[in-house]
PDB file of C-alpha atoms in Angstrom:
ATOM      1  CA  MET F 487       0.000   0.000   0.000  1.00 52.00           C
ATOM      2  CA  SER F 488       1.333   3.431  -0.952  1.00 68.00           C
ATOM      3  CA  PRO F 489       1.927   6.316   1.502  1.00 77.00           C
ATOM      4  CA  ILE F 490      -1.177   8.066   0.153  1.00 87.00           C
ATOM      5  CA  ALA F 491      -3.711   5.411   1.182  1.00 87.00           C
ATOM      6  CA  PRO F 492      -3.173   5.465   4.990  1.00 90.00           C
ATOM      7  CA  THR F 493      -2.928   9.258   4.990  1.00 92.00           C
ATOM      8  CA  LEU F 494      -6.148   9.559   2.999  1.00 91.00           C
ATOM      9  CA  GLN F 495      -7.940   7.227   5.397  1.00 92.00           C
ATOM     10  CA  ALA F 496      -6.613   9.119   8.423  1.00 92.00           C
ATOM     11  CA  PHE F 497      -7.693  12.391   6.820  1.00 93.00           C
ATOM     12  CA  PHE F 498     -11.323  11.248   6.958  1.00 93.00           C
ATOM     13  CA  THR F 499     -11.309   9.231  10.189  1.00 92.00           C
ATOM     14  CA  GLU F 500      -9.026  11.442  12.294  1.00 92.00           C
ATOM     15  CA  ARG F 501      -8.963  14.988  10.892  1.00 93.00           C
ATOM     16  CA  LEU F 502     -12.488  15.443   9.531  1.00 91.00           C
ATOM     17  CA  THR F 503     -14.527  13.102  11.737  1.00 89.00           C
ATOM     18  CA  ARG F 504     -12.831  13.149  15.133  1.00 90.00           C
ATOM     19  CA  GLN F 505     -10.831  16.390  15.263  1.00 90.00           C
ATOM     20  CA  GLN F 506     -12.868  18.831  13.200  1.00 89.00           C
ATOM     21  CA  GLN F 507     -16.221  17.019  13.560  1.00 86.00           C
ATOM     22  CA  VAL F 508     -17.410  18.308  10.207  1.00 85.00           C
ATOM     23  CA  SER F 509     -20.929  17.603   9.016  1.00 81.00           C
ATOM     24  CA  PRO F 510     -21.801  14.460   7.026  1.00 81.00           C
ATOM     25  CA  ARG F 511     -22.460  16.697   4.004  1.00 80.00           C
ATOM     26  CA  THR F 512     -18.895  18.046   4.122  1.00 86.00           C
ATOM     27  CA  ILE F 513     -17.497  14.516   4.369  1.00 89.00           C
ATOM     28  CA  ALA F 514     -19.601  13.446   1.372  1.00 87.00           C
ATOM     29  CA  SER F 515     -18.419  16.467  -0.639  1.00 89.00           C
ATOM     30  CA  TYR F 516     -14.739  15.827   0.147  1.00 92.00           C
ATOM     31  CA  ARG F 517     -15.188  12.108  -0.550  1.00 93.00           C
ATOM     32  CA  ASP F 518     -16.658  12.773  -3.994  1.00 92.00           C
ATOM     33  CA  SER F 519     -13.932  15.281  -4.853  1.00 93.00           C
ATOM     34  CA  LEU F 520     -11.102  12.925  -3.930  1.00 94.00           C
ATOM     35  CA  LYS F 521     -12.752   9.967  -5.693  1.00 93.00           C
ATOM     36  CA  LEU F 522     -12.808  12.041  -8.871  1.00 93.00           C
ATOM     37  CA  LEU F 523      -9.156  12.999  -8.400  1.00 94.00           C
ATOM     38  CA  LEU F 524      -7.989   9.412  -7.809  1.00 93.00           C
ATOM     39  CA  GLY F 525      -9.978   8.167 -10.798  1.00 93.00           C
ATOM     40  CA  PHE F 526      -8.442  10.861 -12.983  1.00 94.00           C
ATOM     41  CA  ALA F 527      -4.945  10.026 -11.691  1.00 93.00           C
ATOM     42  CA  GLN F 528      -5.472   6.329 -12.465  1.00 93.00           C
ATOM     43  CA  ARG F 529      -6.486   7.126 -16.031  1.00 93.00           C
ATOM     44  CA  ARG F 530      -3.504   9.452 -16.525  1.00 91.00           C
ATOM     45  CA  THR F 531      -0.813   7.315 -14.879  1.00 91.00           C
ATOM     46  CA  GLY F 532      -2.191   3.795 -15.214  1.00 91.00           C
ATOM     47  CA  THR F 533      -1.583   3.295 -11.477  1.00 90.00           C
ATOM     48  CA  PRO F 534      -4.479   2.095  -9.276  1.00 90.00           C
ATOM     49  CA  PRO F 535      -5.398   4.420  -6.359  1.00 90.00           C
ATOM     50  CA  THR F 536      -3.970   2.063  -3.711  1.00 88.00           C
ATOM     51  CA  ALA F 537      -0.548   2.205  -5.415  1.00 89.00           C
ATOM     52  CA  LEU F 538      -0.379   5.963  -6.067  1.00 89.00           C
ATOM     53  CA  ASP F 539       2.474   7.882  -4.465  1.00 90.00           C
ATOM     54  CA  TRP F 540       2.604  11.580  -3.618  1.00 91.00           C
ATOM     55  CA  ASP F 541       4.888  12.223  -6.583  1.00 90.00           C
ATOM     56  CA  ASP F 542       2.052  11.027  -8.833  1.00 91.00           C
ATOM     57  CA  LEU F 543      -0.217  13.786  -7.482  1.00 92.00           C
ATOM     58  CA  ASN F 544       1.984  16.663  -8.583  1.00 92.00           C
ATOM     59  CA  THR F 545       0.928  20.141  -9.623  1.00 94.00           C
ATOM     60  CA  ASP F 546       0.728  19.219 -13.306  1.00 94.00           C
ATOM     61  CA  LEU F 547      -1.705  16.381 -12.653  1.00 94.00           C
ATOM     62  CA  ILE F 548      -3.873  18.332 -10.218  1.00 95.00           C
ATOM     63  CA  SER F 549      -3.983  21.366 -12.511  1.00 95.00           C
ATOM     64  CA  ALA F 550      -4.986  19.049 -15.375  1.00 95.00           C
ATOM     65  CA  PHE F 551      -7.665  17.522 -13.139  1.00 95.00           C
ATOM     66  CA  LEU F 552      -9.143  20.928 -12.329  1.00 95.00           C
ATOM     67  CA  ASP F 553      -9.176  21.828 -16.025  1.00 94.00           C
ATOM     68  CA  HIS F 554     -10.798  18.448 -16.750  1.00 95.00           C
ATOM     69  CA  LEU F 555     -13.612  19.271 -14.325  1.00 93.00           C
ATOM     70  CA  GLU F 556     -14.351  22.530 -16.089  1.00 91.00           C
ATOM     71  CA  ASN F 557     -13.749  21.595 -19.721  1.00 92.00           C
ATOM     72  CA  GLU F 558     -14.890  17.965 -19.915  1.00 92.00           C
ATOM     73  CA  ARG F 559     -17.302  17.552 -17.010  1.00 91.00           C
ATOM     74  CA  HIS F 560     -18.616  21.090 -17.616  1.00 89.00           C
ATOM     75  CA  ASN F 561     -18.432  22.028 -13.932  1.00 89.00           C
ATOM     76  CA  SER F 562     -18.807  25.683 -13.039  1.00 87.00           C
ATOM     77  CA  PRO F 563     -15.821  27.630 -11.629  1.00 89.00           C
ATOM     78  CA  ARG F 564     -17.539  27.475  -8.231  1.00 88.00           C
ATOM     79  CA  THR F 565     -17.606  23.661  -8.352  1.00 91.00           C
ATOM     80  CA  ARG F 566     -14.004  23.594  -9.580  1.00 93.00           C
ATOM     81  CA  ASN F 567     -12.970  25.731  -6.595  1.00 93.00           C
ATOM     82  CA  LEU F 568     -14.962  23.495  -4.248  1.00 93.00           C
ATOM     83  CA  ARG F 569     -13.053  20.430  -5.483  1.00 94.00           C
ATOM     84  CA  ARG F 570      -9.797  22.376  -5.094  1.00 95.00           C
ATOM     85  CA  THR F 571     -10.705  23.121  -1.463  1.00 95.00           C
ATOM     86  CA  ALA F 572     -11.015  19.414  -0.705  1.00 94.00           C
ATOM     87  CA  ILE F 573      -7.625  18.724  -2.307  1.00 96.00           C
ATOM     88  CA  ARG F 574      -5.989  21.570  -0.372  1.00 95.00           C
ATOM     89  CA  SER F 575      -7.432  20.244   2.873  1.00 95.00           C
ATOM     90  CA  LEU F 576      -5.978  16.796   2.216  1.00 95.00           C
ATOM     91  CA  PHE F 577      -2.544  18.193   1.306  1.00 95.00           C
ATOM     92  CA  SER F 578      -2.504  20.482   4.353  1.00 94.00           C
ATOM     93  CA  PHE F 579      -3.064  17.394   6.502  1.00 94.00           C
ATOM     94  CA  ALA F 580      -0.409  15.472   4.559  1.00 93.00           C
ATOM     95  CA  ALA F 581       2.142  18.240   5.203  1.00 92.00           C
ATOM     96  CA  LEU F 582       2.192  17.243   8.884  1.00 89.00           C
ATOM     97  CA  ARG F 583       2.716  13.549   8.152  1.00 90.00           C
ATOM     98  CA  HIS F 584       5.049  13.699   5.151  1.00 91.00           C
ATOM     99  CA  PRO F 585       7.677  16.420   5.633  1.00 90.00           C
ATOM    100  CA  GLU F 586       9.812  14.648   3.027  1.00 91.00           C
ATOM    101  CA  HIS F 587       7.271  15.829   0.414  1.00 91.00           C
ATOM    102  CA  ALA F 588       7.079  19.389   1.739  1.00 91.00           C
ATOM    103  CA  GLU F 589       8.186  21.008  -1.517  1.00 93.00           C
ATOM    104  CA  LEU F 590       5.628  19.124  -3.631  1.00 92.00           C
ATOM    105  CA  ILE F 591       2.860  19.812  -1.106  1.00 93.00           C
ATOM    106  CA  GLN F 592       3.620  23.537  -1.028  1.00 94.00           C
ATOM    107  CA  ARG F 593       3.448  23.718  -4.821  1.00 94.00           C
ATOM    108  CA  VAL F 594       0.035  22.026  -4.773  1.00 94.00           C
ATOM    109  CA  LEU F 595      -1.212  24.367  -2.047  1.00 94.00           C
ATOM    110  CA  ALA F 596      -0.094  27.313  -4.189  1.00 94.00           C
ATOM    111  CA  ILE F 597      -2.456  26.404  -7.050  1.00 94.00           C
ATOM    112  CA  PRO F 598      -4.780  29.441  -7.180  1.00 93.00           C
ATOM    113  CA  ALA F 599      -8.560  29.416  -7.185  1.00 92.00           C
ATOM    114  CA  LYS F 600     -10.334  30.129 -10.461  1.00 88.00           C
ATOM    115  CA  ARG F 601     -11.689  33.654 -10.679  1.00 87.00           C
ATOM    116  CA  PHE F 602     -15.066  34.162 -12.313  1.00 76.00           C
ATOM    117  CA  ASP F 603     -17.710  36.782 -12.969  1.00 71.00           C
ATOM    118  CA  LYS F 604     -20.379  36.955 -10.293  1.00 71.00           C
ATOM    119  CA  GLN F 605     -23.790  37.119 -11.900  1.00 69.00           C
ATOM    120  CA  LEU F 606     -26.885  38.660 -10.353  1.00 71.00           C
ATOM    121  CA  ILE F 607     -28.927  36.065  -8.497  1.00 79.00           C
ATOM    122  CA  ALA F 608     -32.085  34.621 -10.011  1.00 84.00           C
ATOM    123  CA  PHE F 609     -35.323  34.705  -8.027  1.00 89.00           C
ATOM    124  CA  LEU F 610     -39.050  34.288  -8.526  1.00 90.00           C
ATOM    125  CA  THR F 611     -41.598  37.060  -8.190  1.00 90.00           C
ATOM    126  CA  ALA F 612     -44.727  36.605  -6.050  1.00 91.00           C
ATOM    127  CA  PRO F 613     -46.945  35.556  -9.029  1.00 93.00           C
ATOM    128  CA  GLU F 614     -44.258  33.098 -10.168  1.00 94.00           C
ATOM    129  CA  ILE F 615     -44.021  31.586  -6.672  1.00 95.00           C
ATOM    130  CA  ASP F 616     -47.810  31.148  -6.567  1.00 94.00           C
ATOM    131  CA  ALA F 617     -47.790  29.482 -10.006  1.00 95.00           C
ATOM    132  CA  LEU F 618     -45.020  27.084  -8.979  1.00 95.00           C
ATOM    133  CA  ILE F 619     -46.746  26.080  -5.729  1.00 95.00           C
ATOM    134  CA  ASP F 620     -50.033  25.491  -7.569  1.00 94.00           C
ATOM    135  CA  ALA F 621     -48.342  23.331 -10.244  1.00 94.00           C
ATOM    136  CA  PRO F 622     -48.254  19.926  -8.435  1.00 95.00           C
ATOM    137  CA  ASP F 623     -51.291  17.684  -8.912  1.00 93.00           C
ATOM    138  CA  ILE F 624     -52.830  17.488  -5.433  1.00 93.00           C
ATOM    139  CA  HIS F 625     -54.934  14.478  -6.503  1.00 93.00           C
ATOM    140  CA  ARG F 626     -51.716  12.425  -6.346  1.00 94.00           C
ATOM    141  CA  TRP F 627     -49.690  11.575  -3.227  1.00 94.00           C
ATOM    142  CA  GLU F 628     -46.475  12.865  -4.803  1.00 94.00           C
ATOM    143  CA  GLY F 629     -48.244  16.089  -5.789  1.00 94.00           C
ATOM    144  CA  ARG F 630     -49.350  16.793  -2.224  1.00 95.00           C
ATOM    145  CA  ARG F 631     -45.839  16.047  -0.966  1.00 95.00           C
ATOM    146  CA  ASP F 632     -44.255  18.297  -3.596  1.00 95.00           C
ATOM    147  CA  ARG F 633     -46.681  21.145  -2.902  1.00 96.00           C
ATOM    148  CA  ALA F 634     -45.804  21.043   0.809  1.00 95.00           C
ATOM    149  CA  LEU F 635     -42.084  20.930  -0.024  1.00 96.00           C
ATOM    150  CA  LEU F 636     -42.224  23.853  -2.478  1.00 96.00           C
ATOM    151  CA  LEU F 637     -44.281  25.991  -0.109  1.00 96.00           C
ATOM    152  CA  LEU F 638     -41.928  25.289   2.781  1.00 95.00           C
ATOM    153  CA  ALA F 639     -38.862  26.007   0.621  1.00 95.00           C
ATOM    154  CA  THR F 640     -40.101  29.362  -0.680  1.00 95.00           C
ATOM    155  CA  GLN F 641     -41.321  30.520   2.730  1.00 94.00           C
ATOM    156  CA  THR F 642     -38.371  29.429   4.875  1.00 93.00           C
ATOM    157  CA  GLY F 643     -35.483  29.623   2.404  1.00 92.00           C
ATOM    158  CA  LEU F 644     -34.003  26.318   3.570  1.00 92.00           C
ATOM    159  CA  ARG F 645     -31.124  24.908   1.557  1.00 91.00           C
ATOM    160  CA  VAL F 646     -31.972  21.785  -0.430  1.00 90.00           C
ATOM    161  CA  SER F 647     -29.787  19.668   1.883  1.00 87.00           C
ATOM    162  CA  GLU F 648     -31.676  21.097   4.855  1.00 91.00           C
ATOM    163  CA  LEU F 649     -35.010  20.267   3.218  1.00 92.00           C
ATOM    164  CA  THR F 650     -34.044  16.674   2.479  1.00 91.00           C
ATOM    165  CA  GLY F 651     -32.646  16.318   6.001  1.00 90.00           C
ATOM    166  CA  LEU F 652     -35.911  17.288   7.699  1.00 92.00           C
ATOM    167  CA  ASP F 653     -37.699  14.717   9.846  1.00 93.00           C
ATOM    168  CA  CYS F 654     -41.360  14.831  10.862  1.00 93.00           C
ATOM    169  CA  GLY F 655     -40.338  15.824  14.378  1.00 92.00           C
ATOM    170  CA  HIS F 656     -38.559  18.943  13.111  1.00 93.00           C
ATOM    171  CA  VAL F 657     -41.860  20.661  12.261  1.00 93.00           C
ATOM    172  CA  ILE F 658     -44.023  22.318  14.930  1.00 91.00           C
ATOM    173  CA  VAL F 659     -47.491  23.379  13.771  1.00 87.00           C
ATOM    174  CA  ALA F 660     -48.928  24.261  17.198  1.00 82.00           C
ATOM    175  CA  ASP F 661     -48.280  27.524  19.069  1.00 82.00           C
ATOM    176  CA  GLY F 662     -44.979  29.030  17.973  1.00 84.00           C
ATOM    177  CA  ALA F 663     -45.105  27.143  14.688  1.00 90.00           C
ATOM    178  CA  SER F 664     -41.635  26.694  13.222  1.00 91.00           C
ATOM    179  CA  VAL F 665     -39.287  24.318  11.480  1.00 91.00           C
ATOM    180  CA  ARG F 666     -35.912  23.357  12.971  1.00 92.00           C
ATOM    181  CA  CYS F 667     -32.965  22.325  10.832  1.00 88.00           C
ATOM    182  CA  LEU F 668     -29.252  21.640  10.991  1.00 81.00           C
ATOM    183  CA  GLY F 669     -27.455  23.962   8.588  1.00 76.00           C
ATOM    184  CA  LYS F 670     -23.911  24.684   7.482  1.00 76.00           C
ATOM    185  CA  GLY F 671     -21.238  24.545  10.132  1.00 70.00           C
ATOM    186  CA  ARG F 672     -23.405  22.238  12.268  1.00 74.00           C
ATOM    187  CA  LYS F 673     -25.492  25.241  13.299  1.00 80.00           C
ATOM    188  CA  HIS F 674     -29.062  24.615  14.416  1.00 84.00           C
ATOM    189  CA  ARG F 675     -31.689  27.218  13.622  1.00 89.00           C
ATOM    190  CA  ALA F 676     -35.458  27.597  13.757  1.00 90.00           C
ATOM    191  CA  VAL F 677     -37.527  29.436  11.134  1.00 92.00           C
ATOM    192  CA  PRO F 678     -41.117  30.541  11.863  1.00 92.00           C
ATOM    193  CA  LEU F 679     -43.933  29.282   9.657  1.00 93.00           C
ATOM    194  CA  ALA F 680     -46.575  31.449   8.022  1.00 92.00           C
ATOM    195  CA  THR F 681     -50.242  30.606   8.552  1.00 91.00           C
ATOM    196  CA  ALA F 682     -50.693  29.196   5.038  1.00 92.00           C
ATOM    197  CA  THR F 683     -47.560  27.046   5.384  1.00 93.00           C
ATOM    198  CA  GLN F 684     -48.750  25.754   8.762  1.00 93.00           C
ATOM    199  CA  ALA F 685     -52.082  24.693   7.272  1.00 93.00           C
ATOM    200  CA  VAL F 686     -50.511  22.781   4.378  1.00 94.00           C
ATOM    201  CA  LEU F 687     -47.904  21.099   6.588  1.00 94.00           C
ATOM    202  CA  ARG F 688     -50.516  20.135   9.180  1.00 93.00           C
ATOM    203  CA  VAL F 689     -52.500  18.299   6.498  1.00 93.00           C
ATOM    204  CA  TRP F 690     -49.342  16.739   5.053  1.00 94.00           C
ATOM    205  CA  LEU F 691     -48.111  15.535   8.456  1.00 93.00           C
ATOM    206  CA  ALA F 692     -51.471  13.903   9.104  1.00 93.00           C
ATOM    207  CA  GLU F 693     -51.319  12.113   5.757  1.00 92.00           C
ATOM    208  CA  ARG F 694     -47.619  11.276   6.123  1.00 90.00           C
ATOM    209  CA  ASP F 695     -48.305   9.789   9.580  1.00 87.00           C
ATOM    210  CA  GLY F 696     -44.632   9.195  10.251  1.00 86.00           C
ATOM    211  CA  ARG F 697     -42.610   8.953  13.435  1.00 89.00           C
ATOM    212  CA  GLY F 698     -40.625  11.943  14.579  1.00 87.00           C
ATOM    213  CA  ASP F 699     -37.359  10.446  13.296  1.00 89.00           C
ATOM    214  CA  GLN F 700     -38.686   9.583   9.820  1.00 91.00           C
ATOM    215  CA  PRO F 701     -38.170  11.807   6.730  1.00 93.00           C
ATOM    216  CA  LEU F 702     -40.688  14.607   6.314  1.00 94.00           C
ATOM    217  CA  PHE F 703     -40.552  14.309   2.508  1.00 94.00           C
ATOM    218  CA  PRO F 704     -39.976  10.626   1.631  1.00 94.00           C
ATOM    219  CA  THR F 705     -40.109   8.662  -1.580  1.00 92.00           C
ATOM    220  CA  ARG F 706     -42.882   6.136  -2.207  1.00 90.00           C
ATOM    221  CA  THR F 707     -40.699   3.497  -0.547  1.00 89.00           C
ATOM    222  CA  GLY F 708     -40.109   5.639   2.550  1.00 89.00           C
ATOM    223  CA  ARG F 709     -36.528   6.616   1.783  1.00 92.00           C
ATOM    224  CA  ARG F 710     -35.325  10.182   2.113  1.00 91.00           C
ATOM    225  CA  LEU F 711     -35.500  12.293  -1.055  1.00 92.00           C
ATOM    226  CA  SER F 712     -32.112  12.946  -2.611  1.00 90.00           C
ATOM    227  CA  THR F 713     -30.853  16.349  -3.705  1.00 87.00           C
ATOM    228  CA  ASP F 714     -31.105  15.257  -7.339  1.00 88.00           C
ATOM    229  CA  ALA F 715     -34.711  14.154  -6.815  1.00 92.00           C
ATOM    230  CA  VAL F 716     -35.635  17.570  -5.419  1.00 93.00           C
ATOM    231  CA  GLU F 717     -33.949  19.272  -8.368  1.00 92.00           C
ATOM    232  CA  ARG F 718     -35.894  17.084 -10.798  1.00 93.00           C
ATOM    233  CA  LEU F 719     -39.247  17.767  -9.165  1.00 94.00           C
ATOM    234  CA  VAL F 720     -38.580  21.527  -9.110  1.00 94.00           C
ATOM    235  CA  ARG F 721     -37.849  21.456 -12.864  1.00 94.00           C
ATOM    236  CA  LEU F 722     -40.887  19.262 -13.500  1.00 94.00           C
ATOM    237  CA  HIS F 723     -43.314  21.574 -11.710  1.00 96.00           C
ATOM    238  CA  ALA F 724     -41.620  24.656 -13.170  1.00 95.00           C
ATOM    239  CA  ALA F 725     -42.434  23.327 -16.653  1.00 94.00           C
ATOM    240  CA  THR F 726     -46.075  22.936 -15.615  1.00 94.00           C
ATOM    241  CA  ALA F 727     -46.176  26.393 -14.012  1.00 95.00           C
ATOM    242  CA  ALA F 728     -44.686  27.974 -17.146  1.00 94.00           C
ATOM    243  CA  ARG F 729     -47.884  27.155 -19.056  1.00 93.00           C
ATOM    244  CA  THR F 730     -49.841  29.637 -16.928  1.00 92.00           C
ATOM    245  CA  CYS F 731     -46.926  31.921 -16.018  1.00 93.00           C
ATOM    246  CA  PRO F 732     -44.715  32.343 -19.124  1.00 93.00           C
ATOM    247  CA  THR F 733     -42.064  34.355 -17.259  1.00 92.00           C
ATOM    248  CA  ILE F 734     -40.920  31.179 -15.490  1.00 93.00           C
ATOM    249  CA  ARG F 735     -37.920  29.591 -17.230  1.00 91.00           C
ATOM    250  CA  PRO F 736     -37.790  25.917 -16.156  1.00 90.00           C
ATOM    251  CA  GLU F 737     -34.300  25.338 -17.568  1.00 88.00           C
ATOM    252  CA  LEU F 738     -32.889  27.976 -15.202  1.00 86.00           C
ATOM    253  CA  LEU F 739     -34.906  27.039 -12.132  1.00 89.00           C
ATOM    254  CA  HIS F 740     -33.170  24.962  -9.456  1.00 89.00           C
ATOM    255  CA  PRO F 741     -33.831  24.521  -5.711  1.00 91.00           C
ATOM    256  CA  HIS F 742     -31.467  27.320  -4.653  1.00 90.00           C
ATOM    257  CA  VAL F 743     -33.586  29.810  -6.624  1.00 92.00           C
ATOM    258  CA  LEU F 744     -36.364  29.114  -4.107  1.00 93.00           C
ATOM    259  CA  ARG F 745     -33.992  30.154  -1.314  1.00 92.00           C
ATOM    260  CA  HIS F 746     -33.144  33.342  -3.200  1.00 91.00           C
ATOM    261  CA  SER F 747     -36.858  33.994  -3.740  1.00 92.00           C
ATOM    262  CA  CYS F 748     -37.520  33.755   0.001  1.00 92.00           C
ATOM    263  CA  ALA F 749     -34.724  36.234   0.738  1.00 90.00           C
ATOM    264  CA  MET F 750     -35.959  38.698  -1.895  1.00 90.00           C
ATOM    265  CA  SER F 751     -39.514  38.491  -0.525  1.00 90.00           C
ATOM    266  CA  LEU F 752     -38.233  39.353   2.937  1.00 90.00           C
ATOM    267  CA  LEU F 753     -36.064  42.173   1.618  1.00 88.00           C
ATOM    268  CA  GLN F 754     -38.885  43.724  -0.411  1.00 86.00           C
ATOM    269  CA  ALA F 755     -41.124  43.513   2.662  1.00 86.00           C
ATOM    270  CA  GLY F 756     -38.669  45.785   4.486  1.00 86.00           C
ATOM    271  CA  VAL F 757     -37.008  43.157   6.690  1.00 87.00           C
ATOM    272  CA  ASP F 758     -33.527  44.177   7.839  1.00 86.00           C
ATOM    273  CA  THR F 759     -30.629  42.320   6.226  1.00 85.00           C
ATOM    274  CA  ALA F 760     -29.346  41.203   9.649  1.00 87.00           C
ATOM    275  CA  VAL F 761     -32.657  39.431  10.264  1.00 88.00           C
ATOM    276  CA  ILE F 762     -32.546  37.896   6.776  1.00 88.00           C
ATOM    277  CA  ALA F 763     -29.039  36.588   7.531  1.00 88.00           C
ATOM    278  CA  LEU F 764     -30.351  34.903  10.689  1.00 86.00           C
ATOM    279  CA  TRP F 765     -33.360  33.584   8.761  1.00 89.00           C
ATOM    280  CA  LEU F 766     -31.174  31.990   6.076  1.00 88.00           C
ATOM    281  CA  GLY F 767     -28.405  30.853   8.412  1.00 86.00           C
ATOM    282  CA  HIS F 768     -25.696  33.064   6.917  1.00 84.00           C
ATOM    283  CA  ALA F 769     -22.558  33.235   9.034  1.00 75.00           C
ATOM    284  CA  ASP F 770     -21.522  36.538   7.410  1.00 75.00           C
ATOM    285  CA  LEU F 771     -23.694  39.521   6.523  1.00 74.00           C
ATOM    286  CA  ARG F 772     -21.732  39.866   3.289  1.00 74.00           C
ATOM    287  CA  SER F 773     -23.478  36.720   2.071  1.00 74.00           C
ATOM    288  CA  THR F 774     -26.796  38.556   2.401  1.00 78.00           C
ATOM    289  CA  SER F 775     -25.644  41.673   0.543  1.00 76.00           C
ATOM    290  CA  ILE F 776     -26.081  39.896  -2.817  1.00 75.00           C
ATOM    291  CA  TYR F 777     -29.830  40.423  -2.467  1.00 73.00           C
ATOM    292  CA  LEU F 778     -29.343  44.173  -2.150  1.00 70.00           C
ATOM    293  CA  HIS F 779     -27.519  44.162  -5.485  1.00 69.00           C
ATOM    294  CA  ALA F 780     -30.315  42.196  -7.148  1.00 68.00           C
ATOM    295  CA  ASP F 781     -33.262  44.204  -5.855  1.00 68.00           C
ATOM    296  CA  MET F 782     -34.058  46.878  -8.436  1.00 72.00           C
ATOM    297  CA  THR F 783     -36.955  48.267  -6.368  1.00 72.00           C
ATOM    298  CA  ILE F 784     -34.557  49.445  -3.652  1.00 69.00           C
ATOM    299  CA  LYS F 785     -32.306  51.033  -6.275  1.00 72.00           C
ATOM    300  CA  GLN F 786     -35.301  52.671  -7.930  1.00 73.00           C
ATOM    301  CA  LYS F 787     -36.376  54.205  -4.604  1.00 73.00           C
ATOM    302  CA  ALA F 788     -32.833  55.496  -4.117  1.00 70.00           C
ATOM    303  CA  LEU F 789     -32.916  57.031  -7.590  1.00 70.00           C
ATOM    304  CA  GLU F 790     -36.230  58.732  -6.897  1.00 75.00           C
ATOM    305  CA  ALA F 791     -34.851  60.159  -3.642  1.00 75.00           C
ATOM    306  CA  THR F 792     -31.925  61.885  -5.352  1.00 74.00           C
ATOM    307  CA  THR F 793     -31.975  65.340  -6.909  1.00 66.00           C
ATOM    308  CA  PRO F 794     -32.476  65.153 -10.672  1.00 68.00           C
ATOM    309  CA  SER F 795     -29.552  66.255 -12.764  1.00 65.00           C
ATOM    310  CA  SER F 796     -29.900  69.631 -14.429  1.00 69.00           C
ATOM    311  CA  ALA F 797     -27.629  68.726 -17.335  1.00 66.00           C
ATOM    312  CA  THR F 798     -29.011  69.675 -20.728  1.00 70.00           C
ATOM    313  CA  PRO F 799     -29.091  67.014 -23.452  1.00 71.00           C
ATOM    314  CA  GLY F 800     -27.022  67.201 -26.602  1.00 71.00           C
ATOM    315  CA  ARG F 801     -23.373  66.981 -27.548  1.00 69.00           C
ATOM    316  CA  TYR F 802     -20.588  69.581 -27.621  1.00 68.00           C
ATOM    317  CA  GLN F 803     -20.590  71.776 -30.723  1.00 72.00           C
ATOM    318  CA  PRO F 804     -17.375  73.774 -31.294  1.00 69.00           C
ATOM    319  CA  ASP F 805     -17.858  77.370 -32.455  1.00 77.00           C
ATOM    320  CA  ASP F 806     -14.532  77.503 -34.313  1.00 80.00           C
ATOM    321  CA  LYS F 807     -14.247  76.101 -37.835  1.00 80.00           C
ATOM    322  CA  LEU F 808     -10.833  74.534 -37.231  1.00 84.00           C
ATOM    323  CA  LEU F 809     -12.032  72.879 -34.008  1.00 80.00           C
ATOM    324  CA  ALA F 810     -15.159  71.725 -35.832  1.00 79.00           C
ATOM    325  CA  PHE F 811     -12.971  70.125 -38.504  1.00 80.00           C
ATOM    326  CA  LEU F 812     -10.874  68.325 -35.876  1.00 82.00           C
ATOM    327  CA  GLU F 813     -14.035  67.211 -34.034  1.00 78.00           C
ATOM    328  CA  SER F 814     -15.399  65.683 -37.237  1.00 79.00           C
ATOM    329  CA  LEU F 815     -12.380  63.432 -37.752  1.00 78.00           C
TER     330      LEU F 815
END
C-alpha cells in the first residue's frame, strides 16, 4: 500500500470526523472530490489508487484535473474551486505527516482558485411563486408532498440539503409554529412558519403519519428524497407552471432559486438584512448583501430620492471652424 492510502484514510477518520467534527455533508463532498481525483490520476498514470504515491499527485496532474472538471465535465468555476478546497485540505493534513514531500505539497497548495464573474442572483416574483406552488397535482400523493415541499422552501429559504434532512419531528405546527434544521457549520436554527404554510404542513403531516425520526418528505418506498430528486421535481413543476406563467424559465430554475426567492420576498417587505441573515443561516452579513444588489426596487427608490440632474441634453458643438474640422475626424 502506498503512503497516500493510509494518509487519505486518516484524513477522513481522524482529521475530519474526530478532530474537526465536520458535518456528514462536508465529508460526502470531500469524498466525492477525492474519488474524482484518484480516478483521474489512475487514467492518466495507469496506477491504481492504492498504489499511487505523492509524486504522482503533482501540480501538473492536479492542474490538469481541475481543467478536466471545467472543460470535460462542464463544472462551473464554483464547483471547480470546491473540489480544489477538498484537495488543499488533504494536502494540508499530509504536510504534517510527510515532511519529506514538503516542496511538492507547497506547490500544490499554491495552485490558485479560479476567478469568475459573479452574476446577479435569479429569483421568482410573487406571481411566479404562486404558479409554482399550484403546479403539483394534489390528486396524487407525490403532488401533495411536492406542494408542501415547495411551499416550505419558498417561505423558509431552507437549503436543499436542509429540506431533504428534515424529519417529521422537526416541524411544529402548534403555538410558535416553526421548522428546525441543521445547517452549514453544524449550526441549528429555527424558522417561523406562516399561517398558510402551517395549514398545508398540518395536512401533510397527518397524511404522512410518520414517526418523529422519519423523513418529512420521503419517496414512495419511505426513503429520504435525494438532492437530485428535489432538483428534478422543481424542474418538473416549473415546466407545468410555465404554461400559466410564461415568465418562469424551467431550464434555469433549481432549488437554490427558491432560497433566493424567500430572501428577496423578505427584503422587499422591508425586513432588515441582519434578520434575513439569521433567517437563512448566513454566518456573514456579506453573504446577504447579494440580495441588495439584485433588488431593483430598492435602487429605484434610491434614484427617486436623489436630486435630478440639471444637465441639458445634446453633444458639444465647437464654435470655431478649425475645431469643428478636428471634431469631425
